[in-house]
mmCIF file of C-alpha atoms in Angstrom:
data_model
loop_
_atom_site.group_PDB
_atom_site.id
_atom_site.type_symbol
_atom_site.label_atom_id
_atom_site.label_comp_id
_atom_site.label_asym_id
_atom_site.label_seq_id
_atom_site.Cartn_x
_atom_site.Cartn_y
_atom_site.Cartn_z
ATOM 1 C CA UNK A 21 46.272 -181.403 185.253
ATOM 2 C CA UNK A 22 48.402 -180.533 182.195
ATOM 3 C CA UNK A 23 51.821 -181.135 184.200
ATOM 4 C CA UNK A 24 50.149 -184.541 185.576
ATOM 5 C CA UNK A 25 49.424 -185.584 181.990
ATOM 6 C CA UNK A 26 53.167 -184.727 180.898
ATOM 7 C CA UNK A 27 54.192 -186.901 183.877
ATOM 8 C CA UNK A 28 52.164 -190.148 183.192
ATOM 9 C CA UNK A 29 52.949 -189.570 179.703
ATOM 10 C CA UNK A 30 56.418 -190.020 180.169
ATOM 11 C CA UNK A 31 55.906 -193.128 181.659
ATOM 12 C CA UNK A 32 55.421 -194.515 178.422
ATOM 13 C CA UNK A 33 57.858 -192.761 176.235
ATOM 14 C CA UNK A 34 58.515 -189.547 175.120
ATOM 15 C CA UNK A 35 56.512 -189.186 171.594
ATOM 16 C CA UNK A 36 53.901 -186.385 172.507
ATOM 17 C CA UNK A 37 53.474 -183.056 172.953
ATOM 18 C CA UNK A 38 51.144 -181.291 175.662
ATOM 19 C CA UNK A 39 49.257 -177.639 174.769
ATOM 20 C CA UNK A 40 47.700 -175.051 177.136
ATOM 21 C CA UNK A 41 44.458 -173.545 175.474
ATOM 22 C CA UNK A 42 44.988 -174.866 171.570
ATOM 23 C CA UNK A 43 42.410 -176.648 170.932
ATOM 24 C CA UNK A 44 40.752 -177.426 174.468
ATOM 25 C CA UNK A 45 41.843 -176.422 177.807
ATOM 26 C CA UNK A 46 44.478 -179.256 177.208
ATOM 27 C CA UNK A 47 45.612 -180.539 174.064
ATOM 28 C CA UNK A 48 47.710 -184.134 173.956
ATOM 29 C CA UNK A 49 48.786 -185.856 170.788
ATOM 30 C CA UNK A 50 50.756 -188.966 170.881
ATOM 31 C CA UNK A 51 50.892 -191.926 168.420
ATOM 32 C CA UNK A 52 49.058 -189.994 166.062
ATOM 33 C CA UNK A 53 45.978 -189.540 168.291
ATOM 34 C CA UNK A 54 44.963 -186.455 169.648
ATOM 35 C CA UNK A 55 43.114 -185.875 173.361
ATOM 36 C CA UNK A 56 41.190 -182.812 173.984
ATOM 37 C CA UNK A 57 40.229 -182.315 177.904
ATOM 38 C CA UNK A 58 37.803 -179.828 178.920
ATOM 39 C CA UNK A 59 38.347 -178.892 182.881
ATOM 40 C CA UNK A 60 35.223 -178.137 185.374
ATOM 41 C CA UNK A 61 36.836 -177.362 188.920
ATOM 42 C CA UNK A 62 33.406 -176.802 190.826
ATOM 43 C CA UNK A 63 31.995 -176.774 194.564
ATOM 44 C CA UNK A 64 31.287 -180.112 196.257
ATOM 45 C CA UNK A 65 28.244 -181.317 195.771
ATOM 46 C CA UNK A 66 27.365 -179.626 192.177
ATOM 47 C CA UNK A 67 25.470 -181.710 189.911
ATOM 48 C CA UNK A 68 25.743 -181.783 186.249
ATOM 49 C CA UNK A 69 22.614 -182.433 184.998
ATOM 50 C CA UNK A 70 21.447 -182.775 180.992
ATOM 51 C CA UNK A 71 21.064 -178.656 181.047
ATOM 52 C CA UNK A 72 24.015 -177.608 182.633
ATOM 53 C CA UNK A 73 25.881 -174.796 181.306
ATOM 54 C CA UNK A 74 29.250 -176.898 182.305
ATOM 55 C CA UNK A 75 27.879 -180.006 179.218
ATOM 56 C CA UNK A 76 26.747 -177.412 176.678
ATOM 57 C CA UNK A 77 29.528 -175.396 177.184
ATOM 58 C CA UNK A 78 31.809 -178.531 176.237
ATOM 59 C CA UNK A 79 29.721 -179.375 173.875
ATOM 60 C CA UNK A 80 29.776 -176.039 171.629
ATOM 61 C CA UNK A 81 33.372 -176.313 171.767
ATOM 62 C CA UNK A 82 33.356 -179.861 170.570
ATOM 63 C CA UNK A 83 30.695 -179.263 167.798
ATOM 64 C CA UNK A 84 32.092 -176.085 166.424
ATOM 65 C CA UNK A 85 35.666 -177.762 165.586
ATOM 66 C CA UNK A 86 33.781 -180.716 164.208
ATOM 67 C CA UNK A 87 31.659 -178.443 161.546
ATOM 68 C CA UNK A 88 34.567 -176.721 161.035
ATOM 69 C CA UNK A 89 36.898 -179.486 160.676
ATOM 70 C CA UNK A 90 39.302 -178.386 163.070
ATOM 71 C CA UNK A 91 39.155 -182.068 164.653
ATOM 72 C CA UNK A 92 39.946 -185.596 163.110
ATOM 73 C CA UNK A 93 37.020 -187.701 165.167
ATOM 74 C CA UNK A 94 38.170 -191.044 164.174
ATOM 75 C CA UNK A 95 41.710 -189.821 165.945
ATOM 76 C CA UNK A 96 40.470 -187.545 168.818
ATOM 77 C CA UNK A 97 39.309 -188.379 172.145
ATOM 78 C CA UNK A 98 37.202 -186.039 173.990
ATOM 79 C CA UNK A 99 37.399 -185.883 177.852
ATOM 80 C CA UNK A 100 35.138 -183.741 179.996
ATOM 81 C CA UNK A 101 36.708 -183.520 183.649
ATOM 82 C CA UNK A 102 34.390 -182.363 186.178
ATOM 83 C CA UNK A 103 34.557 -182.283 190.058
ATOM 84 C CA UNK A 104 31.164 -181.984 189.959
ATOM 85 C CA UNK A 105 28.701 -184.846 189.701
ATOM 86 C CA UNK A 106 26.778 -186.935 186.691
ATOM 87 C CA UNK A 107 24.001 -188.204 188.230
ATOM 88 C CA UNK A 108 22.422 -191.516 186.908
ATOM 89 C CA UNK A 109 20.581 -191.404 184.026
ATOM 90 C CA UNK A 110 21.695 -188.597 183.122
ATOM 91 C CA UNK A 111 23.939 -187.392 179.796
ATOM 92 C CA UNK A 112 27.115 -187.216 181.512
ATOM 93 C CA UNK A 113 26.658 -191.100 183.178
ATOM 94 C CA UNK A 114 25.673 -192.459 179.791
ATOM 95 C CA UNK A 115 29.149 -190.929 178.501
ATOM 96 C CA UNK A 116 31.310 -192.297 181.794
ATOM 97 C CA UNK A 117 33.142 -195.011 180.896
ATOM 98 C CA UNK A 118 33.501 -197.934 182.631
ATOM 99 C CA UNK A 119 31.094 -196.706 185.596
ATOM 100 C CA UNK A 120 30.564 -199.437 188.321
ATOM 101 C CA UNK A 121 26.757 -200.995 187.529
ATOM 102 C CA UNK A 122 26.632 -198.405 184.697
ATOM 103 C CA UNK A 123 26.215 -198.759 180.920
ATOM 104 C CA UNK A 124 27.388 -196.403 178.765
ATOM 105 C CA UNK A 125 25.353 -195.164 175.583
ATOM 106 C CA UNK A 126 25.881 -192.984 172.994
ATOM 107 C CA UNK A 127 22.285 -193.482 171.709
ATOM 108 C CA UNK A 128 20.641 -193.011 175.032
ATOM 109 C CA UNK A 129 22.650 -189.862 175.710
ATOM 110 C CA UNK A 130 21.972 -188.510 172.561
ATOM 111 C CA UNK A 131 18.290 -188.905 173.234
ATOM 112 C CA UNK A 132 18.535 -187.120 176.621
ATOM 113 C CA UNK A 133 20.642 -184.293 174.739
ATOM 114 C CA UNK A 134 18.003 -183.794 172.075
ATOM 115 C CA UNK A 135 15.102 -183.885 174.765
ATOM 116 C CA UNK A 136 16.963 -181.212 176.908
ATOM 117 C CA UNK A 137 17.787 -178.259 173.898
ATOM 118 C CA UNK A 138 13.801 -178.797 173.021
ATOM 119 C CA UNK A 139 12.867 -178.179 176.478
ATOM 120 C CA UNK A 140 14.912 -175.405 177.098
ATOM 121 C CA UNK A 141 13.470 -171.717 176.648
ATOM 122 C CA UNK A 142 16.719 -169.897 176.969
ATOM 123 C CA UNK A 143 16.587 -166.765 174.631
ATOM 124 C CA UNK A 144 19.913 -165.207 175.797
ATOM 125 C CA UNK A 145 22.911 -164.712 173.482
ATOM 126 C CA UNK A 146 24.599 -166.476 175.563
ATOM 127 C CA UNK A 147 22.953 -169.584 175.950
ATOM 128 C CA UNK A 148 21.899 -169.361 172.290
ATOM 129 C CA UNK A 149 25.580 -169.308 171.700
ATOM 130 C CA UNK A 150 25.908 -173.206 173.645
ATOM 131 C CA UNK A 151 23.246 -174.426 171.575
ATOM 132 C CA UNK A 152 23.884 -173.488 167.838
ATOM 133 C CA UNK A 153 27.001 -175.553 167.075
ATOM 134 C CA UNK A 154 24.812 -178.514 168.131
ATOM 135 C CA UNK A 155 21.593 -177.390 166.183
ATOM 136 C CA UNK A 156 23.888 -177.139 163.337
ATOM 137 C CA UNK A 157 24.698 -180.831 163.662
ATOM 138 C CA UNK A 158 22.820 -183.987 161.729
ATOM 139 C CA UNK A 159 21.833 -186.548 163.867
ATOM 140 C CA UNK A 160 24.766 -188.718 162.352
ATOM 141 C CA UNK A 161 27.461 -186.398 163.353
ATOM 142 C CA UNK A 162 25.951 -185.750 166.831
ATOM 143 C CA UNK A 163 26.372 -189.332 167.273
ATOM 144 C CA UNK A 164 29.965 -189.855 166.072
ATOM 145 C CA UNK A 165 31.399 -186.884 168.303
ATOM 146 C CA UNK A 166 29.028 -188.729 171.193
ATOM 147 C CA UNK A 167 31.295 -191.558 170.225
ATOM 148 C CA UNK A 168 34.881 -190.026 171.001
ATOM 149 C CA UNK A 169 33.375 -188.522 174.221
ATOM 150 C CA UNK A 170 34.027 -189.522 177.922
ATOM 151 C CA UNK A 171 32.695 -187.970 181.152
ATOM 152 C CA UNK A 172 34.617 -188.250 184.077
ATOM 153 C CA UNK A 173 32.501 -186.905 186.859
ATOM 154 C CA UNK A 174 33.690 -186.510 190.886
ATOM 155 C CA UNK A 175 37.858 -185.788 189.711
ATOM 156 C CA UNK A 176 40.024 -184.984 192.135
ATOM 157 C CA UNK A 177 39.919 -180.862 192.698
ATOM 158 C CA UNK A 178 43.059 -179.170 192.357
ATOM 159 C CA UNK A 179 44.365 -179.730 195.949
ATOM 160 C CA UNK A 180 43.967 -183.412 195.540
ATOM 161 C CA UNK A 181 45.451 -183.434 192.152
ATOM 162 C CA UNK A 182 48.580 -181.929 193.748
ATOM 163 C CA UNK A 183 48.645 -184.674 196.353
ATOM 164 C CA UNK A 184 48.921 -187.058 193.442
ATOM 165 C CA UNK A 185 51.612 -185.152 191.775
ATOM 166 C CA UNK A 186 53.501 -184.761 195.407
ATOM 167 C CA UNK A 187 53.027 -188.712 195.353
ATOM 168 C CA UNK A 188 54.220 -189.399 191.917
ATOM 169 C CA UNK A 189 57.776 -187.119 193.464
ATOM 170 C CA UNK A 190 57.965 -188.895 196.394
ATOM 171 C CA UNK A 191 59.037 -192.051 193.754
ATOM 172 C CA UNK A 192 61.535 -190.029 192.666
ATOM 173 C CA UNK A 193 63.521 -188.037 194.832
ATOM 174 C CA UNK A 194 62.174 -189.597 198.099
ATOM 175 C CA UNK A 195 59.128 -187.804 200.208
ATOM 176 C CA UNK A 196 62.116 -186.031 202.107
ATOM 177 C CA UNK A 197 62.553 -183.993 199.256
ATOM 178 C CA UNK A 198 59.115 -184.176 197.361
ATOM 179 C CA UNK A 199 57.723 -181.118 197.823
ATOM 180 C CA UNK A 200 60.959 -179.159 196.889
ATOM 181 C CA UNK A 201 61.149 -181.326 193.707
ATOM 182 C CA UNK A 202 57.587 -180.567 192.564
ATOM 183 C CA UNK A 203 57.718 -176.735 193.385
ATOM 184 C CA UNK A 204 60.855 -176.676 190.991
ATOM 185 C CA UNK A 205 58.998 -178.608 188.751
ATOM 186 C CA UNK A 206 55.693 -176.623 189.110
ATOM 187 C CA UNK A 207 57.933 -173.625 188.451
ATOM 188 C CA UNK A 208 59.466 -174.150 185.355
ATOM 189 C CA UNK A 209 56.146 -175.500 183.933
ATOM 190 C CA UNK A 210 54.107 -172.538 184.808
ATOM 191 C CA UNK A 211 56.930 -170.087 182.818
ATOM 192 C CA UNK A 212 57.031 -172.692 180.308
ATOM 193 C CA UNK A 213 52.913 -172.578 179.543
ATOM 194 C CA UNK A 214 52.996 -168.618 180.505
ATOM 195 C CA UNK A 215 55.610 -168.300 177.101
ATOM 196 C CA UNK A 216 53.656 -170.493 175.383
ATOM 197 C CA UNK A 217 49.915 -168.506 175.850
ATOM 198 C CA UNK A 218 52.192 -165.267 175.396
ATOM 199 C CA UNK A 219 52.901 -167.003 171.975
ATOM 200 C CA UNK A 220 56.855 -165.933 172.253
ATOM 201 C CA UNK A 221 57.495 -168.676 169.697
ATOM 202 C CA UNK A 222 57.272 -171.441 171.842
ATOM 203 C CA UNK A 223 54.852 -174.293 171.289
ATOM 204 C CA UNK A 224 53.315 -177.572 173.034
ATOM 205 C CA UNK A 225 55.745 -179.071 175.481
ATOM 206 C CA UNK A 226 57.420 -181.865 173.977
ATOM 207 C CA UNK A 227 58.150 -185.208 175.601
ATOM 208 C CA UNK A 228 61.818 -185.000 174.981
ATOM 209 C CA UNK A 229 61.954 -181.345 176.371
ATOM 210 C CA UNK A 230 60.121 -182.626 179.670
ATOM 211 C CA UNK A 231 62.223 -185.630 179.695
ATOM 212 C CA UNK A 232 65.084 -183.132 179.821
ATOM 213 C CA UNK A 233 63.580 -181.028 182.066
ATOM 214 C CA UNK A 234 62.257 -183.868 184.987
ATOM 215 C CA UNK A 235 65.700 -185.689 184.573
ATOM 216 C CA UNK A 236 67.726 -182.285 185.019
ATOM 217 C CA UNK A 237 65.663 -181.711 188.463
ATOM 218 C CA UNK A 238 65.688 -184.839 189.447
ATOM 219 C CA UNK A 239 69.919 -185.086 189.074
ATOM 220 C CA UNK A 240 69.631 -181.888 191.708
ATOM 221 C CA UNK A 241 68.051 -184.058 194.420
ATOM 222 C CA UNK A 242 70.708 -186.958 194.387
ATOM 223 C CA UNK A 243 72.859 -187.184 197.527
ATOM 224 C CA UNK A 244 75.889 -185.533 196.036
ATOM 225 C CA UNK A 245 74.143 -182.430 194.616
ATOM 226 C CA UNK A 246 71.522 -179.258 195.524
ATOM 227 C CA UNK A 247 69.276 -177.519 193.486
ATOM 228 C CA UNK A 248 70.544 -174.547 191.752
ATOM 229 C CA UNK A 249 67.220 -171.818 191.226
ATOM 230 C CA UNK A 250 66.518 -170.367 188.156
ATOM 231 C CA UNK A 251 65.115 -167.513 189.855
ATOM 232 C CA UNK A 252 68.422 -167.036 192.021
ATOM 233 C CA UNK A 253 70.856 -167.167 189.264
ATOM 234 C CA UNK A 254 68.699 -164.119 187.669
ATOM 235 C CA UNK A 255 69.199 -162.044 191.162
ATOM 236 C CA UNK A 256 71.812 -159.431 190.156
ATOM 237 C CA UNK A 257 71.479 -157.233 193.801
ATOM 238 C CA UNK A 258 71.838 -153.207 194.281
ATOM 239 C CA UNK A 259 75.045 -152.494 195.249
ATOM 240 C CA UNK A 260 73.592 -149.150 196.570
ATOM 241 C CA UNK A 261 71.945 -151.506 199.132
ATOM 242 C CA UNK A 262 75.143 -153.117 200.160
ATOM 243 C CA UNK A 263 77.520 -150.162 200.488
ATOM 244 C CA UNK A 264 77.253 -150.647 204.526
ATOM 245 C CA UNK A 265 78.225 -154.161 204.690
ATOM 246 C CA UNK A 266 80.995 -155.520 205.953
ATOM 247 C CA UNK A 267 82.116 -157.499 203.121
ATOM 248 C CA UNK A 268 81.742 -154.617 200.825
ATOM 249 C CA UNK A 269 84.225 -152.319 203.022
ATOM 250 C CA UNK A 270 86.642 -154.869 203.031
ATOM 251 C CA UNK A 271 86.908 -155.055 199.492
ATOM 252 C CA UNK A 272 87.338 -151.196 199.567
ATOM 253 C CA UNK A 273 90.202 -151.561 201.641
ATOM 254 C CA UNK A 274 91.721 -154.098 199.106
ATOM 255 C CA UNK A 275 91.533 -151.292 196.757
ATOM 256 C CA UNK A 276 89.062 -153.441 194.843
ATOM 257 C CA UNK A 277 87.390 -151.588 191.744
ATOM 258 C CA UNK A 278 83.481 -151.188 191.442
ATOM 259 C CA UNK A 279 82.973 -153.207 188.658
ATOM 260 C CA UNK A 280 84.189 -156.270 190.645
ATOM 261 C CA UNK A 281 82.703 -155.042 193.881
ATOM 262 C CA UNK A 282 79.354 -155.350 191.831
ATOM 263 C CA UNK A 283 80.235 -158.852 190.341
ATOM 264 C CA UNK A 284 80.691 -159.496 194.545
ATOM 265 C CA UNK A 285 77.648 -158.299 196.376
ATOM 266 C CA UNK A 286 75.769 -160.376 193.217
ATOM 267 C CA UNK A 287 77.296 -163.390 194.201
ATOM 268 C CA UNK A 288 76.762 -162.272 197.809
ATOM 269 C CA UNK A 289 72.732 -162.390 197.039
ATOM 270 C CA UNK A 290 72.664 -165.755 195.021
ATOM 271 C CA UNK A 291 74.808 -167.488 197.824
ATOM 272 C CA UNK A 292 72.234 -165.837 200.377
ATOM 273 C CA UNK A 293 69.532 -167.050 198.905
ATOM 274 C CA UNK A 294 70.511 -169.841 197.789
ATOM 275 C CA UNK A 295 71.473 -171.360 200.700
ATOM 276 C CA UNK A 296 68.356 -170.113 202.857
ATOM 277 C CA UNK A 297 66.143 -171.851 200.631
ATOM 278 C CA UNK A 298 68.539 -175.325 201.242
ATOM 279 C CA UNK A 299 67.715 -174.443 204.513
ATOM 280 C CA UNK A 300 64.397 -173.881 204.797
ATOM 281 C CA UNK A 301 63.582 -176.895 203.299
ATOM 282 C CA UNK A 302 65.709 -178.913 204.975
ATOM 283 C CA UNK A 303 67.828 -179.915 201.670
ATOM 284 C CA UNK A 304 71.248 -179.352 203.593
ATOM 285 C CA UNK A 305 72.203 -182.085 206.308
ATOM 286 C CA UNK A 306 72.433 -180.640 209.470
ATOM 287 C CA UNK A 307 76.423 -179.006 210.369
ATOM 288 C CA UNK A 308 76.450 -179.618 206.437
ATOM 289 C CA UNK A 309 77.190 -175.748 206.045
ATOM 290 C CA UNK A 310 78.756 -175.311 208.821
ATOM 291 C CA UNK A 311 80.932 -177.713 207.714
ATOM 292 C CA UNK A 312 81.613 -176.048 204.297
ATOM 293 C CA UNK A 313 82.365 -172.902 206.023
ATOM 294 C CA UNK A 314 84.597 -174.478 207.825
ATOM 295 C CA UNK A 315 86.753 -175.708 204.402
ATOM 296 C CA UNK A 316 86.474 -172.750 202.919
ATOM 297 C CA UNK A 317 87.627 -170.529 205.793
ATOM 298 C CA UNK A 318 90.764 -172.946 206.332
ATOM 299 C CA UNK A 319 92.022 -172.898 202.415
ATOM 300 C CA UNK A 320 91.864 -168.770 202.948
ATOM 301 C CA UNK A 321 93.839 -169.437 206.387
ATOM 302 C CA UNK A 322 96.128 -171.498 204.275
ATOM 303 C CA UNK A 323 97.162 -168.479 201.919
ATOM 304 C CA UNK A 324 96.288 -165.564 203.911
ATOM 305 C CA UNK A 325 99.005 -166.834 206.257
ATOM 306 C CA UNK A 326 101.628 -167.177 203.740
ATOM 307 C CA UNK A 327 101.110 -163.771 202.396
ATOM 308 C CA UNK A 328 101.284 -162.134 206.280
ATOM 309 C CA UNK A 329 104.888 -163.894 206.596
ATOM 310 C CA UNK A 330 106.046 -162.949 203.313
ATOM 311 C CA UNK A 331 105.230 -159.073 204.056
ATOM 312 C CA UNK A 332 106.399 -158.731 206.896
ATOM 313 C CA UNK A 333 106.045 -156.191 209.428
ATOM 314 C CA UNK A 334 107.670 -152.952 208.213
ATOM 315 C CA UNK A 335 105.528 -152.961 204.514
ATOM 316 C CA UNK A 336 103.879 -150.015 202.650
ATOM 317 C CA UNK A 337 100.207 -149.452 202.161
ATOM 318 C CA UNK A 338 100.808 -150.349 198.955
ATOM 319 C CA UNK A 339 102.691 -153.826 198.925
ATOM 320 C CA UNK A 340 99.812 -154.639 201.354
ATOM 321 C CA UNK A 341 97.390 -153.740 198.869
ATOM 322 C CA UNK A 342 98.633 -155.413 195.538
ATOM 323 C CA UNK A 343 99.077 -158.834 197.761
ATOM 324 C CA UNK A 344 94.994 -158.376 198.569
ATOM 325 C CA UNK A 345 94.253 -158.212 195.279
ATOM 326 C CA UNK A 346 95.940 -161.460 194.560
ATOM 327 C CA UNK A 347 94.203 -163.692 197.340
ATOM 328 C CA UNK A 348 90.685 -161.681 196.368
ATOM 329 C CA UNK A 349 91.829 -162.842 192.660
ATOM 330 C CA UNK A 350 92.589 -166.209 194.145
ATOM 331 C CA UNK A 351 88.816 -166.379 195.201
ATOM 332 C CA UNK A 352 86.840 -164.630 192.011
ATOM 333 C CA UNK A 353 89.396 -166.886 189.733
ATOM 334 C CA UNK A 354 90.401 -170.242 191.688
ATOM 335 C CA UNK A 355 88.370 -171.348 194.433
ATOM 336 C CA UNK A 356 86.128 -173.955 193.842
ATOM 337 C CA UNK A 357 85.039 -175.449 196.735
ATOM 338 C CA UNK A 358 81.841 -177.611 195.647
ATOM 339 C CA UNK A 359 79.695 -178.075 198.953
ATOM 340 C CA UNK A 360 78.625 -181.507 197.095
ATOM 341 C CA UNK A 361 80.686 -183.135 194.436
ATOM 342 C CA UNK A 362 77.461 -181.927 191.539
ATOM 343 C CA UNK A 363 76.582 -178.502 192.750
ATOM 344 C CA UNK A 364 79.413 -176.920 190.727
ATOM 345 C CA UNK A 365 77.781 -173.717 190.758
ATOM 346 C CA UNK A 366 80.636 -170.800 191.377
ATOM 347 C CA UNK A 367 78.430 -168.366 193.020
ATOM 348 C CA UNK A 368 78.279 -170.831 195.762
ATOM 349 C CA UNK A 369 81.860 -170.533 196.330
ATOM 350 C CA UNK A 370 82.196 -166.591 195.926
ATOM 351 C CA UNK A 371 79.335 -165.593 197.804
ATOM 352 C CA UNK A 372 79.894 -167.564 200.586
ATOM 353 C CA UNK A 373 83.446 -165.972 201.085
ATOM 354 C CA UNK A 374 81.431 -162.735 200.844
ATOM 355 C CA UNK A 375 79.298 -164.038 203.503
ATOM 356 C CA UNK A 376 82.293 -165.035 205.095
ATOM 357 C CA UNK A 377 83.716 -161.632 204.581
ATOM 358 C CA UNK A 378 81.061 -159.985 205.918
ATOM 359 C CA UNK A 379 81.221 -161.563 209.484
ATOM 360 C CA UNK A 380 85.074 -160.675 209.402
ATOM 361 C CA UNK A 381 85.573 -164.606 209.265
ATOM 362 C CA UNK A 382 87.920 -164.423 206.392
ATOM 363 C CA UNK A 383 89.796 -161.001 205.040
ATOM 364 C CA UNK A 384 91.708 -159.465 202.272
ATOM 365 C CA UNK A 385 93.608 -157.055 203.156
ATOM 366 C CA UNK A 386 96.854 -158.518 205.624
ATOM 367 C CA UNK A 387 95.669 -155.477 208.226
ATOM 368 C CA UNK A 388 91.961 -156.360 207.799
ATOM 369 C CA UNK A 389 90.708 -156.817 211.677
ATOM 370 C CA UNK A 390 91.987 -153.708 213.030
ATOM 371 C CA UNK A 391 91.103 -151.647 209.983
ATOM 372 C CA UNK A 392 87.299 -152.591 210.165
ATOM 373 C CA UNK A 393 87.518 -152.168 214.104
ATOM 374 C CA UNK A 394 88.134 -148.561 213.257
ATOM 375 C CA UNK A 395 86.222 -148.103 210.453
ATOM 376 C CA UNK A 396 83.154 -149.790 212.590
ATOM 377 C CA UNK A 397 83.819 -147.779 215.640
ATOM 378 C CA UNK A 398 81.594 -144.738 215.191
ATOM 379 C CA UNK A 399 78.682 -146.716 213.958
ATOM 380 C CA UNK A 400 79.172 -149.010 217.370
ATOM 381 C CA UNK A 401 79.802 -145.891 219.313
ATOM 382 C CA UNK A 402 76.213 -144.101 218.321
#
């Protein structure tokens, strides 16, 4: 609900700020006013009736901040969101606004409010608890927070809410791409309200941060880009997991130190990755990697040719050594081979060589094929 809110917002500018938990479940302010929602996900079919938990609940929330001033009423909306239903005549239908053959009154609800905590015999702390900040009230200030209250009974539950959200994507990035667009979104906007509840110094989300945000994911989805995951720029790999591969042995026979060998099966992991998820969900045209693989193995054809002919056939271990360094070096340092014009990305690049690499596709070292054939041998062999 919060991330919907920061989407219609934005819709209309992008002076507000949104808030997890601060003062209600969900906390708005924009244009000086201040919205405080109050969130009931329940099962089909539940009724809220004049002593439900789910109203005096709310309303001990609502009536605490107001005796101690915590909350500006004549600049604060109050929303109650329920799944559940108001039935008629009750409180929460006399709070709905704009109800179809309703009428909504503060007055009458107040009356039905006052009649329900005189009837009630609860004598647990609990429900003591719901009922004091509203004993604690005068008449007159019952009334006023009645005022700046709305009920919105039968919401959409959460699975519905995320259809709307999926909908609101599909305007943006096209319902090819919707759902990838919203889980990216989703994703950032969970860490974001996880740091915030954590309080590690960040507050509300802004509406220029979100405008930031939404228009940096939605530049990933145009036709000459891919998204680039948080979450796979953080992988770092084990190289003690990758000792076996192919990739990796071929940088040992370029004589290729540890530190960059590490630097390599990183890169190997992000491209992996990477490029599974544009897969799975469908974000790559079809042949569009093949495609790719195909550039990037012919510019390594290109110079791994030219170094072959300038060696020559009667050459030292060594020579052939310190001229795979410099086409590896070529590769960490030079080639950038976007598979779109945006997705600039270098891992991209270097760990699909590794990939690359690792089905003996491209090589480093001028001898490469028949040195893995007999470094491979005994494993084949078993």
């Amino acid at each position: 609900m919060a991330l919907m809110v920061c989407v219609e917002h934005l819709q209309t500018g992008m002076d507000w700020t949104v808030a997890i938990e601060a003062g209600d479940d969900i906390e708005t302010v924009r244009d000086a006013s201040t919205d405080w929602w109050q969130l009931k996900h329940r099962a089909p079919g539940t009724r809220m009736t004049d002593a439900s938990s789910d109203l005096w609940k709310t309303l001990r929330i609502w009536a605490t901040a107001v005796s101690e001033k915590r909350i500006d009423l004549e600049r604060t909306n109050l929303f109650l969101l329920t799944t559940g239903i108001a039935p008629e005549g009750s409180v929460g239908s006399y709070l709905a606004p704009g109800r179809p053959g309703g009428t909504r009154s503060e007055i009458k609800a107040l009356e039905l409010l006052d009649a329900a905590r005189a009837k009630s015999k609860a004598t647990t702390s609990t429900a003591m608890a719901n009922f004091a900040p509203w004993d604690a009230l005068n008449p007159d200030q019952r009334l006023d927070l009645l005022k700046r209250v709305q009920v919105l009974d039968e919401a959409d539950n959460i699975t519905k809410a995320g259809d709307q959200l999926q909908g609101r994507a599909a305007l943006v990035v096209g319902h090819a791409h919707a759902q990838a667009f919203l889980q990216r979104l989703e994703g950032w906007f969970l860490q974001r309200c996880i740091t915030h509840l954590a309080g590690m110094g960040s507050g509300p989300v802004t509406g220029v941060e979100f405008d930031e945000v939404f228009d940096q994911r939605r530049n990933q989805f145009r036709p000459d880009n891919l998204p680039i995951d948080a979450d796979v720029v953080e992988l770092t790999g084990e190289m003690a997991k990758h000792t076996d591969k192919t990739f990796v042995r071929q940088l040992t026979l370029a004589g290729i130190g540890n530190a960059r060998i590490r630097m390599a099966v990183r890169d190997y992991v992000r491209a992996f990755e990477q490029r599974s998820r544009w897969s799975k969900e469908n974000l790559v045209r079809p042949g569009e990697l093949g495609d790719y693989e195909r550039r990037l193995v012919e510019e390594w054809q290109r110079r791994f040719n030219v170094m072959v002919d300038d060696l020559g056939e009667a050459v030292a271990e060594s020579e052939m050594r310190t001229q795979a360094k410099r086409i590896y070096a070529w590769v960490e340092q030079d080639a950038r081979y976007r598979i779109r014009a945006g997705c600039d990305e270098a891992f991209v690049t270097t760990g699909s060589y590794q990939m690359l690499a690792d089905e003996e596709r491209v090589g480093w070292h001028p001898d490469f094929e028949a040195r893995l054939m007999t470094l491979l041998e005994p494993v084949v062999g078993r």
